[in-house]
mmCIF file of C-alpha atoms in Angstrom:
data_model
loop_
_atom_site.group_PDB
_atom_site.id
_atom_site.type_symbol
_atom_site.label_atom_id
_atom_site.label_comp_id
_atom_site.label_asym_id
_atom_site.label_seq_id
_atom_site.Cartn_x
_atom_site.Cartn_y
_atom_site.Cartn_z
ATOM 1 C CA UNK H 17 0.000 0.000 0.000
ATOM 2 C CA UNK H 18 1.090 3.613 -0.403
ATOM 3 C CA UNK H 19 2.066 5.579 2.671
ATOM 4 C CA UNK H 20 -0.905 6.879 4.645
ATOM 5 C CA UNK H 21 0.834 10.129 5.613
ATOM 6 C CA UNK H 22 3.726 10.750 3.188
ATOM 7 C CA UNK H 23 4.285 14.213 4.662
ATOM 8 C CA UNK H 24 5.371 12.514 7.924
ATOM 9 C CA UNK H 25 8.165 10.468 6.307
ATOM 10 C CA UNK H 26 10.947 12.665 7.797
ATOM 11 C CA UNK H 27 9.684 11.759 11.280
ATOM 12 C CA UNK H 28 9.992 7.987 10.778
ATOM 13 C CA UNK H 29 13.716 7.865 11.735
ATOM 14 C CA UNK H 30 12.860 9.697 14.960
ATOM 15 C CA UNK H 31 10.114 7.192 15.743
ATOM 16 C CA UNK H 32 12.432 4.282 14.907
ATOM 17 C CA UNK H 33 15.134 5.707 17.196
ATOM 18 C CA UNK H 34 12.641 5.973 20.056
ATOM 19 C CA UNK H 35 11.603 2.338 19.473
ATOM 20 C CA UNK H 36 15.247 1.231 19.519
ATOM 21 C CA UNK H 37 15.914 3.158 22.735
ATOM 22 C CA UNK H 38 12.867 1.650 24.430
ATOM 23 C CA UNK H 39 13.893 -1.823 23.311
ATOM 24 C CA UNK H 40 17.404 -1.330 24.728
ATOM 25 C CA UNK H 41 15.971 -0.146 28.046
ATOM 26 C CA UNK H 42 13.635 -3.155 28.222
ATOM 27 C CA UNK H 43 16.579 -5.496 27.759
ATOM 28 C CA UNK H 44 18.116 -3.791 30.802
ATOM 29 C CA UNK H 45 14.894 -4.235 32.767
ATOM 30 C CA UNK H 46 13.676 -0.634 32.535
ATOM 31 C CA UNK H 47 10.811 -0.401 33.245
ATOM 32 C CA UNK H 48 10.651 -3.683 35.184
ATOM 33 C CA UNK H 49 8.353 -6.375 33.820
ATOM 34 C CA UNK H 50 5.545 -7.367 36.171
ATOM 35 C CA UNK H 51 4.237 -10.916 36.314
ATOM 36 C CA UNK H 52 0.753 -12.072 37.262
ATOM 37 C CA UNK H 53 0.055 -15.318 39.111
ATOM 38 C CA UNK H 54 -1.864 -16.763 36.157
ATOM 39 C CA UNK H 55 -0.250 -17.227 32.737
ATOM 40 C CA UNK H 56 -0.875 -14.538 30.129
ATOM 41 C CA UNK H 57 -1.521 -15.174 26.433
ATOM 42 C CA UNK H 58 -1.122 -11.922 24.523
ATOM 43 C CA UNK H 59 -2.920 -11.170 21.255
ATOM 44 C CA UNK H 60 -1.595 -8.237 19.274
ATOM 45 C CA UNK H 61 -0.412 -6.949 15.918
ATOM 46 C CA UNK H 62 2.291 -4.905 14.269
ATOM 47 C CA UNK H 63 -0.239 -2.379 12.990
ATOM 48 C CA UNK H 64 -2.030 0.318 14.956
ATOM 49 C CA UNK H 65 -5.458 -0.997 14.002
ATOM 50 C CA UNK H 66 -7.529 -3.002 11.582
ATOM 51 C CA UNK H 67 -5.709 -6.338 11.763
ATOM 52 C CA UNK H 68 -8.779 -8.075 13.182
ATOM 53 C CA UNK H 69 -7.600 -8.629 16.747
ATOM 54 C CA UNK H 70 -11.044 -8.560 18.384
ATOM 55 C CA UNK H 71 -12.507 -11.492 16.379
ATOM 56 C CA UNK H 72 -9.327 -13.489 17.099
ATOM 57 C CA UNK H 73 -9.537 -12.706 20.832
ATOM 58 C CA UNK H 74 -13.159 -13.890 20.761
ATOM 59 C CA UNK H 75 -12.167 -17.078 18.908
ATOM 60 C CA UNK H 76 -9.302 -17.835 21.318
ATOM 61 C CA UNK H 77 -11.412 -17.092 24.395
ATOM 62 C CA UNK H 78 -14.087 -19.458 23.103
ATOM 63 C CA UNK H 79 -11.609 -22.270 22.345
ATOM 64 C CA UNK H 80 -9.948 -21.971 25.760
ATOM 65 C CA UNK H 81 -13.249 -21.641 27.621
ATOM 66 C CA UNK H 82 -14.691 -24.700 25.906
ATOM 67 C CA UNK H 83 -11.525 -26.649 26.779
ATOM 68 C CA UNK H 84 -12.170 -25.993 30.460
ATOM 69 C CA UNK H 85 -9.853 -23.071 31.085
ATOM 70 C CA UNK H 86 -11.020 -20.329 33.450
ATOM 71 C CA UNK H 87 -10.177 -17.615 30.994
ATOM 72 C CA UNK H 88 -10.641 -13.857 31.223
ATOM 73 C CA UNK H 89 -9.703 -10.956 28.953
ATOM 74 C CA UNK H 90 -7.619 -7.937 29.993
ATOM 75 C CA UNK H 91 -8.091 -4.832 27.842
ATOM 76 C CA UNK H 92 -7.063 -1.219 27.925
ATOM 77 C CA UNK H 93 -10.594 -0.287 26.917
ATOM 78 C CA UNK H 94 -9.637 2.155 24.190
ATOM 79 C CA UNK H 95 -12.017 5.108 23.933
ATOM 80 C CA UNK H 96 -13.581 4.625 27.383
ATOM 81 C CA UNK H 97 -14.225 7.556 29.668
ATOM 82 C CA UNK H 98 -12.117 6.413 32.634
ATOM 83 C CA UNK H 99 -8.755 4.764 33.286
ATOM 84 C CA UNK H 100 -9.433 2.728 36.437
ATOM 85 C CA UNK H 101 -9.869 -1.028 36.666
ATOM 86 C CA UNK H 102 -13.413 -2.301 36.173
ATOM 87 C CA UNK H 103 -15.103 -5.505 35.123
ATOM 88 C CA UNK H 104 -17.216 -5.094 32.007
ATOM 89 C CA UNK H 105 -20.944 -5.328 32.595
ATOM 90 C CA UNK H 106 -22.754 -5.513 29.271
ATOM 91 C CA UNK H 107 -26.295 -6.889 29.430
ATOM 92 C CA UNK H 108 -25.275 -10.339 30.744
ATOM 93 C CA UNK H 109 -26.610 -13.202 28.654
ATOM 94 C CA UNK H 110 -28.000 -10.909 25.964
ATOM 95 C CA UNK H 111 -26.714 -10.846 22.426
ATOM 96 C CA UNK H 112 -26.405 -7.777 20.239
ATOM 97 C CA UNK H 113 -29.655 -7.438 18.223
ATOM 98 C CA UNK H 114 -29.133 -8.860 14.755
ATOM 99 C CA UNK H 115 -31.623 -6.839 12.774
ATOM 100 C CA UNK H 116 -34.895 -4.999 12.998
ATOM 101 C CA UNK H 117 -37.452 -3.867 10.463
ATOM 102 C CA UNK H 118 -39.563 -0.760 10.474
ATOM 103 C CA UNK H 119 -42.819 -2.672 10.821
ATOM 104 C CA UNK H 120 -44.145 -3.827 14.176
ATOM 105 C CA UNK H 121 -44.725 -7.454 13.256
ATOM 106 C CA UNK H 122 -41.168 -8.107 12.109
ATOM 107 C CA UNK H 123 -39.641 -6.108 14.942
ATOM 108 C CA UNK H 124 -41.454 -8.264 17.471
ATOM 109 C CA UNK H 125 -40.455 -11.512 15.823
ATOM 110 C CA UNK H 126 -36.840 -10.436 15.474
ATOM 111 C CA UNK H 127 -36.581 -9.307 19.080
ATOM 112 C CA UNK H 128 -37.935 -12.655 20.188
ATOM 113 C CA UNK H 129 -35.686 -14.715 17.962
ATOM 114 C CA UNK H 130 -32.574 -12.897 19.123
ATOM 115 C CA UNK H 131 -33.305 -13.020 22.830
ATOM 116 C CA UNK H 132 -33.334 -9.243 22.944
ATOM 117 C CA UNK H 133 -35.795 -6.440 23.377
ATOM 118 C CA UNK H 134 -35.422 -2.692 23.447
ATOM 119 C CA UNK H 135 -35.420 -2.807 27.197
ATOM 120 C CA UNK H 136 -32.267 -4.932 27.198
ATOM 121 C CA UNK H 137 -30.009 -2.133 26.050
ATOM 122 C CA UNK H 138 -27.799 -0.448 28.637
ATOM 123 C CA UNK H 139 -28.784 3.088 27.706
ATOM 124 C CA UNK H 140 -30.494 6.158 29.024
ATOM 125 C CA UNK H 141 -33.002 5.857 26.174
ATOM 126 C CA UNK H 142 -31.564 8.680 24.143
ATOM 127 C CA UNK H 143 -28.121 9.673 25.383
ATOM 128 C CA UNK H 144 -25.057 7.572 25.936
ATOM 129 C CA UNK H 145 -24.831 3.832 25.736
ATOM 130 C CA UNK H 146 -23.433 3.410 29.223
ATOM 131 C CA UNK H 147 -21.715 0.085 28.455
ATOM 132 C CA UNK H 148 -19.607 1.224 25.504
ATOM 133 C CA UNK H 149 -18.859 4.651 26.964
ATOM 134 C CA UNK H 150 -17.808 3.226 30.309
ATOM 135 C CA UNK H 151 -15.856 0.174 29.155
ATOM 136 C CA UNK H 152 -15.051 0.686 25.451
ATOM 137 C CA UNK H 153 -16.764 -0.824 22.412
ATOM 138 C CA UNK H 154 -14.460 -3.814 21.917
ATOM 139 C CA UNK H 155 -14.479 -5.013 25.566
ATOM 140 C CA UNK H 156 -18.289 -4.853 25.569
ATOM 141 C CA UNK H 157 -18.442 -6.875 22.353
ATOM 142 C CA UNK H 158 -15.972 -9.472 23.686
ATOM 143 C CA UNK H 159 -17.958 -9.826 26.917
ATOM 144 C CA UNK H 160 -21.229 -10.302 25.044
ATOM 145 C CA UNK H 161 -19.839 -12.773 22.530
ATOM 146 C CA UNK H 162 -17.789 -14.980 24.869
ATOM 147 C CA UNK H 163 -19.491 -14.822 28.264
ATOM 148 C CA UNK H 164 -16.061 -14.747 29.948
ATOM 149 C CA UNK H 165 -14.975 -12.049 32.436
ATOM 150 C CA UNK H 166 -13.541 -8.991 30.699
ATOM 151 C CA UNK H 167 -11.552 -6.453 32.720
ATOM 152 C CA UNK H 168 -10.554 -3.000 31.511
ATOM 153 C CA UNK H 169 -7.937 -0.649 32.882
ATOM 154 C CA UNK H 170 -5.053 1.516 31.740
ATOM 155 C CA UNK H 171 -2.866 -0.644 34.013
ATOM 156 C CA UNK H 172 -3.415 -4.175 32.741
ATOM 157 C CA UNK H 173 -1.357 -5.654 35.604
ATOM 158 C CA UNK H 174 -3.769 -4.202 38.147
ATOM 159 C CA UNK H 175 -6.670 -5.435 36.007
ATOM 160 C CA UNK H 176 -5.178 -8.934 36.056
ATOM 161 C CA UNK H 177 -4.636 -8.809 39.813
ATOM 162 C CA UNK H 178 -8.257 -7.828 40.322
ATOM 163 C CA UNK H 179 -9.421 -10.616 38.007
ATOM 164 C CA UNK H 180 -7.459 -13.143 40.064
ATOM 165 C CA UNK H 181 -8.838 -11.774 43.343
ATOM 166 C CA UNK H 182 -12.361 -11.908 41.952
ATOM 167 C CA UNK H 183 -12.053 -15.580 40.961
ATOM 168 C CA UNK H 184 -13.017 -18.402 43.284
ATOM 169 C CA UNK H 185 -10.299 -19.426 45.732
ATOM 170 C CA UNK H 186 -7.980 -22.028 44.265
ATOM 171 C CA UNK H 187 -8.881 -21.184 40.658
ATOM 172 C CA UNK H 188 -6.049 -21.605 38.184
ATOM 173 C CA UNK H 189 -6.984 -19.363 35.322
ATOM 174 C CA UNK H 190 -5.542 -17.819 32.199
ATOM 175 C CA UNK H 191 -5.488 -14.195 31.059
ATOM 176 C CA UNK H 192 -5.939 -13.183 27.420
ATOM 177 C CA UNK H 193 -4.214 -9.830 26.949
ATOM 178 C CA UNK H 194 -6.027 -7.880 24.240
ATOM 179 C CA UNK H 195 -3.762 -5.754 22.011
ATOM 180 C CA UNK H 196 -0.779 -6.715 24.127
ATOM 181 C CA UNK H 197 2.172 -7.199 21.761
ATOM 182 C CA UNK H 198 3.648 -3.776 22.525
ATOM 183 C CA UNK H 199 2.540 -3.813 26.195
ATOM 184 C CA UNK H 200 5.783 -5.478 27.237
ATOM 185 C CA UNK H 201 5.762 -4.284 30.849
ATOM 186 C CA UNK H 202 3.371 -7.177 31.533
ATOM 187 C CA UNK H 203 5.021 -10.607 31.345
ATOM 188 C CA UNK H 204 3.396 -13.157 29.084
ATOM 189 C CA UNK H 205 3.773 -16.882 28.529
ATOM 190 C CA UNK H 206 2.688 -16.843 24.872
ATOM 191 C CA UNK H 207 2.642 -14.107 22.224
ATOM 192 C CA UNK H 208 0.148 -14.272 19.345
ATOM 193 C CA UNK H 209 0.640 -11.690 16.574
ATOM 194 C CA UNK H 210 -1.661 -10.952 13.641
ATOM 195 C CA UNK H 211 -0.166 -10.069 10.262
ATOM 196 C CA UNK H 212 -2.143 -8.982 7.200
ATOM 197 C CA UNK H 213 -1.194 -8.557 3.552
ATOM 198 C CA UNK H 214 -1.691 -4.832 3.993
ATOM 199 C CA UNK H 215 0.979 -4.800 6.709
ATOM 200 C CA UNK H 216 3.608 -6.173 4.315
ATOM 201 C CA UNK H 217 3.666 -2.965 2.292
ATOM 202 C CA UNK H 218 2.962 -0.555 5.134
ATOM 203 C CA UNK H 219 5.357 1.921 6.728
ATOM 204 C CA UNK H 220 6.314 2.710 10.301
ATOM 205 C CA UNK H 221 4.392 5.363 12.170
ATOM 206 C CA UNK H 222 3.829 8.219 11.662
ATOM 207 C CA UNK H 223 4.132 7.809 7.877
ATOM 208 C CA UNK H 224 2.287 4.516 7.878
ATOM 209 C CA UNK H 225 0.343 2.416 10.346
ATOM 210 C CA UNK H 226 3.000 0.035 11.720
ATOM 211 C CA UNK H 227 3.836 0.308 15.406
ATOM 212 C CA UNK H 228 6.924 -1.874 14.916
ATOM 213 C CA UNK H 229 8.930 -3.310 12.053
ATOM 214 C CA UNK H 230 8.689 -6.958 11.025
ATOM 215 C CA UNK H 231 11.850 -7.675 13.018
ATOM 216 C CA UNK H 232 9.579 -7.653 16.084
ATOM 217 C CA UNK H 233 8.119 -10.979 14.932
ATOM 218 C CA UNK H 234 11.146 -12.573 16.609
ATOM 219 C CA UNK H 235 9.187 -12.167 19.860
ATOM 220 C CA UNK H 236 6.131 -14.036 18.541
ATOM 221 C CA UNK H 237 5.235 -17.597 19.508
ATOM 222 C CA UNK H 238 2.506 -17.750 16.862
ATOM 223 C CA UNK H 239 1.640 -15.593 13.858
ATOM 224 C CA UNK H 240 -1.979 -15.459 12.700
ATOM 225 C CA UNK H 241 -2.710 -14.883 9.014
ATOM 226 C CA UNK H 242 -5.932 -14.864 7.012
ATOM 227 C CA UNK H 243 -6.636 -17.953 4.938
ATOM 228 C CA UNK H 244 -7.050 -15.966 1.731
ATOM 229 C CA UNK H 245 -3.652 -14.300 2.302
ATOM 230 C CA UNK H 246 -1.756 -17.356 3.568
ATOM 231 C CA UNK H 247 0.140 -18.199 0.392
ATOM 232 C CA UNK H 248 1.427 -14.685 -0.169
ATOM 233 C CA UNK H 249 2.234 -13.894 3.458
ATOM 234 C CA UNK H 250 3.793 -17.138 4.674
ATOM 235 C CA UNK H 251 6.738 -16.955 2.259
ATOM 236 C CA UNK H 252 7.643 -13.524 3.605
ATOM 237 C CA UNK H 253 6.859 -14.177 7.264
ATOM 238 C CA UNK H 254 8.548 -17.571 7.775
ATOM 239 C CA UNK H 255 12.108 -16.193 7.449
ATOM 240 C CA UNK H 256 11.298 -13.503 10.036
ATOM 241 C CA UNK H 257 9.916 -15.612 12.885
ATOM 242 C CA UNK H 258 12.130 -17.394 15.388
ATOM 243 C CA UNK H 259 12.640 -21.137 15.385
ATOM 244 C CA UNK H 260 9.719 -22.987 16.940
ATOM 245 C CA UNK H 261 7.143 -20.296 16.202
ATOM 246 C CA UNK H 262 3.964 -21.345 14.429
ATOM 247 C CA UNK H 263 1.755 -19.838 11.758
ATOM 248 C CA UNK H 264 -1.975 -20.197 12.390
ATOM 249 C CA UNK H 265 -4.626 -19.584 9.766
ATOM 250 C CA UNK H 266 -8.018 -17.999 10.324
ATOM 251 C CA UNK H 267 -10.990 -17.798 8.019
ATOM 252 C CA UNK H 268 -12.846 -14.499 8.148
ATOM 253 C CA UNK H 269 -16.557 -14.420 7.588
ATOM 254 C CA UNK H 270 -19.582 -12.212 7.973
ATOM 255 C CA UNK H 271 -22.432 -13.726 9.928
ATOM 256 C CA UNK H 272 -25.707 -12.246 8.725
ATOM 257 C CA UNK H 273 -28.875 -12.403 10.844
ATOM 258 C CA UNK H 274 -30.496 -14.502 8.110
ATOM 259 C CA UNK H 275 -29.764 -15.525 4.501
ATOM 260 C CA UNK H 276 -29.721 -12.404 2.348
ATOM 261 C CA UNK H 277 -32.643 -13.576 0.207
ATOM 262 C CA UNK H 278 -34.848 -13.226 3.284
ATOM 263 C CA UNK H 279 -34.474 -9.455 3.008
ATOM 264 C CA UNK H 280 -35.711 -9.348 -0.580
ATOM 265 C CA UNK H 281 -34.170 -8.867 -3.998
ATOM 266 C CA UNK H 282 -34.309 -5.086 -3.721
ATOM 267 C CA UNK H 283 -31.937 -4.840 -0.734
ATOM 268 C CA UNK H 284 -29.927 -1.607 -1.128
ATOM 269 C CA UNK H 285 -28.410 -0.723 2.250
ATOM 270 C CA UNK H 286 -25.969 1.989 3.245
ATOM 271 C CA UNK H 287 -23.085 0.577 5.281
ATOM 272 C CA UNK H 288 -21.801 2.610 8.214
ATOM 273 C CA UNK H 289 -19.040 1.770 10.650
ATOM 274 C CA UNK H 290 -16.384 3.153 12.989
ATOM 275 C CA UNK H 291 -13.612 0.615 12.493
ATOM 276 C CA UNK H 292 -9.964 0.918 11.466
ATOM 277 C CA UNK H 293 -10.338 -0.451 7.934
ATOM 278 C CA UNK H 294 -13.867 0.313 6.684
ATOM 279 C CA UNK H 295 -12.918 -0.538 3.111
ATOM 280 C CA UNK H 296 -12.370 -4.142 4.206
ATOM 281 C CA UNK H 297 -15.865 -4.320 5.674
ATOM 282 C CA UNK H 298 -17.345 -2.875 2.484
ATOM 283 C CA UNK H 299 -15.457 -5.408 0.358
ATOM 284 C CA UNK H 300 -16.650 -8.327 2.477
ATOM 285 C CA UNK H 301 -20.247 -7.126 2.203
ATOM 286 C CA UNK H 302 -19.962 -6.859 -1.567
ATOM 287 C CA UNK H 303 -18.351 -10.298 -1.867
ATOM 288 C CA UNK H 304 -21.169 -11.753 0.247
ATOM 289 C CA UNK H 305 -23.740 -10.378 -2.193
ATOM 290 C CA UNK H 306 -25.019 -7.570 0.009
ATOM 291 C CA UNK H 307 -25.574 -4.795 -2.506
ATOM 292 C CA UNK H 308 -24.427 -1.786 -0.501
ATOM 293 C CA UNK H 309 -24.903 1.522 -2.287
ATOM 294 C CA UNK H 310 -22.570 3.631 -0.136
ATOM 295 C CA UNK H 311 -20.275 3.385 2.903
ATOM 296 C CA UNK H 312 -20.181 6.050 5.605
ATOM 297 C CA UNK H 313 -16.989 5.665 7.628
ATOM 298 C CA UNK H 314 -16.176 7.186 10.999
ATOM 299 C CA UNK H 315 -12.919 7.158 12.957
ATOM 300 C CA UNK H 316 -12.170 3.875 14.747
ATOM 301 C CA UNK H 317 -13.911 3.687 18.158
ATOM 302 C CA UNK H 318 -15.956 6.802 17.339
ATOM 303 C CA UNK H 319 -18.828 7.403 19.767
ATOM 304 C CA UNK H 320 -21.974 7.984 17.718
ATOM 305 C CA UNK H 321 -24.160 11.046 18.155
ATOM 306 C CA UNK H 322 -27.617 11.793 16.798
ATOM 307 C CA UNK H 323 -25.969 14.124 14.295
ATOM 308 C CA UNK H 324 -23.990 11.162 12.954
ATOM 309 C CA UNK H 325 -27.157 9.107 12.605
ATOM 310 C CA UNK H 326 -28.859 11.963 10.765
ATOM 311 C CA UNK H 327 -25.882 12.149 8.417
ATOM 312 C CA UNK H 328 -26.145 8.417 7.652
ATOM 313 C CA UNK H 329 -29.877 8.769 7.009
ATOM 314 C CA UNK H 330 -29.314 11.715 4.664
ATOM 315 C CA UNK H 331 -26.848 9.626 2.665
ATOM 316 C CA UNK H 332 -29.420 6.821 2.513
ATOM 317 C CA UNK H 333 -32.070 9.217 1.240
ATOM 318 C CA UNK H 334 -29.734 10.549 -1.429
ATOM 319 C CA UNK H 335 -28.827 7.048 -2.599
ATOM 320 C CA UNK H 336 -32.453 5.819 -2.444
ATOM 321 C CA UNK H 337 -31.296 3.103 -0.054
ATOM 322 C CA UNK H 338 -33.652 0.633 1.616
ATOM 323 C CA UNK H 339 -31.889 0.546 4.970
ATOM 324 C CA UNK H 340 -28.577 0.146 6.744
ATOM 325 C CA UNK H 341 -25.944 -2.448 7.591
ATOM 326 C CA UNK H 342 -23.312 -2.164 10.315
ATOM 327 C CA UNK H 343 -21.110 -4.267 12.588
ATOM 328 C CA UNK H 344 -21.667 -5.648 16.071
ATOM 329 C CA UNK H 345 -18.840 -3.429 17.302
ATOM 330 C CA UNK H 346 -20.834 -0.423 16.103
ATOM 331 C CA UNK H 347 -24.117 -1.796 17.414
ATOM 332 C CA UNK H 348 -22.960 -1.686 21.042
ATOM 333 C CA UNK H 349 -22.674 2.106 20.692
ATOM 334 C CA UNK H 350 -26.150 2.702 19.271
ATOM 335 C CA UNK H 351 -28.691 3.899 21.808
ATOM 336 C CA UNK H 352 -32.347 2.930 21.643
ATOM 337 C CA UNK H 353 -33.189 6.360 20.222
ATOM 338 C CA UNK H 354 -30.555 6.012 17.497
ATOM 339 C CA UNK H 355 -31.865 2.599 16.521
ATOM 340 C CA UNK H 356 -35.424 3.856 16.384
ATOM 341 C CA UNK H 357 -34.448 6.723 14.109
ATOM 342 C CA UNK H 358 -32.632 4.371 11.730
ATOM 343 C CA UNK H 359 -35.436 1.808 11.820
ATOM 344 C CA UNK H 360 -37.991 4.522 11.046
ATOM 345 C CA UNK H 361 -36.261 4.881 7.683
ATOM 346 C CA UNK H 362 -35.772 1.202 6.859
ATOM 347 C CA UNK H 363 -34.092 -2.075 7.663
ATOM 348 C CA UNK H 364 -31.260 -2.037 10.220
ATOM 349 C CA UNK H 365 -29.089 -5.112 9.746
ATOM 350 C CA UNK H 366 -26.267 -5.911 12.170
ATOM 351 C CA UNK H 367 -23.637 -8.402 11.034
ATOM 352 C CA UNK H 368 -20.863 -10.112 12.960
ATOM 353 C CA UNK H 369 -17.266 -9.997 11.760
ATOM 354 C CA UNK H 370 -15.943 -13.395 12.809
ATOM 355 C CA UNK H 371 -12.646 -15.268 12.712
ATOM 356 C CA UNK H 372 -12.483 -19.051 12.875
ATOM 357 C CA UNK H 373 -9.219 -20.951 13.213
ATOM 358 C CA UNK H 374 -8.763 -23.497 10.442
ATOM 359 C CA UNK H 375 -7.424 -25.936 13.067
ATOM 360 C CA UNK H 376 -8.665 -24.828 16.465
ATOM 361 C CA UNK H 377 -7.472 -28.010 18.167
ATOM 362 C CA UNK H 378 -3.915 -27.413 16.950
ATOM 363 C CA UNK H 379 -4.099 -23.895 18.378
ATOM 364 C CA UNK H 380 -5.279 -25.255 21.721
ATOM 365 C CA UNK H 381 -2.561 -27.932 21.793
ATOM 366 C CA UNK H 382 0.150 -25.374 21.035
ATOM 367 C CA UNK H 383 -0.930 -23.033 23.823
ATOM 368 C CA UNK H 384 -1.388 -25.803 26.372
ATOM 369 C CA UNK H 385 1.977 -27.365 25.489
ATOM 370 C CA UNK H 386 3.647 -23.994 25.961
ATOM 371 C CA UNK H 387 1.987 -23.462 29.341
ATOM 372 C CA UNK H 388 2.710 -26.945 30.695
#
């Protein structure tokens, strides 16, 4: 890819020098690394966003939970209002609504089928969505999708300590550290790093979107690549990883609330999202046969306002759209009033961006062997 901010190219050597200085200090134990009682499995990336970490965290949490591990997730909670340590509370047992129509009969049936009603949303009915604002959009989504404890805090060590204190006495658990590859002040037993084809041609910050160069893959125990990019990436990544590291493959997919034909042949939605790589979401929708007519993109983690919703609706009117499609990550930030305004115009369809390991059992065996 071309540089995102070519005007910042002169600053890249400065950024690289700072990285090198920090790395040298870490090798000398400055700042000291802190270690939790439970093992930590970190999930991170080289890029500053858009690699697909959240779906992979959800997939790993599910695999480990189903294997009997007492797993929790530690997250910074990017975009949240506070910095202290808190456990995410996000409508326990309720799933993000999948879709709603602007007629009463279908709205009722959809609410019932998805185990959700308008009263389930953690909202003031027209202002903030308390869950996403308080904890961050990604931690709320992880908590809802996995049903494992999710803890947020600027200090992930303190978050991990609190998670261990909160667990039943004698519990031997495991922490998943969300976006933890560069958070090296917290010791980890296993480092999982996502790499995308886009990363291969990217530049270091601030010119590009890479937090670190590919030399950092020497710290990785496993590298995760997308199935459709495996052939092109593996040849370039294998020489960069240390001996014994593994490459895991994930298949990305969109999970729609129902087969697209259910929504009719004339489906013409406007896509809107606040994620790092909106063009990827738009491409996946198009490949799935969802005939989007326009994409309205907001900054990653953006907190929606009514003005934003009005803007999306105006675009839909101009494009003669029949409704809207967005992601689960965005859905956790929509208040009841925002949903109602969108649904008054047309269909609101929420889709899940999912990652599934091609060989989940091999992933589990690798982690457990490393922890034993």
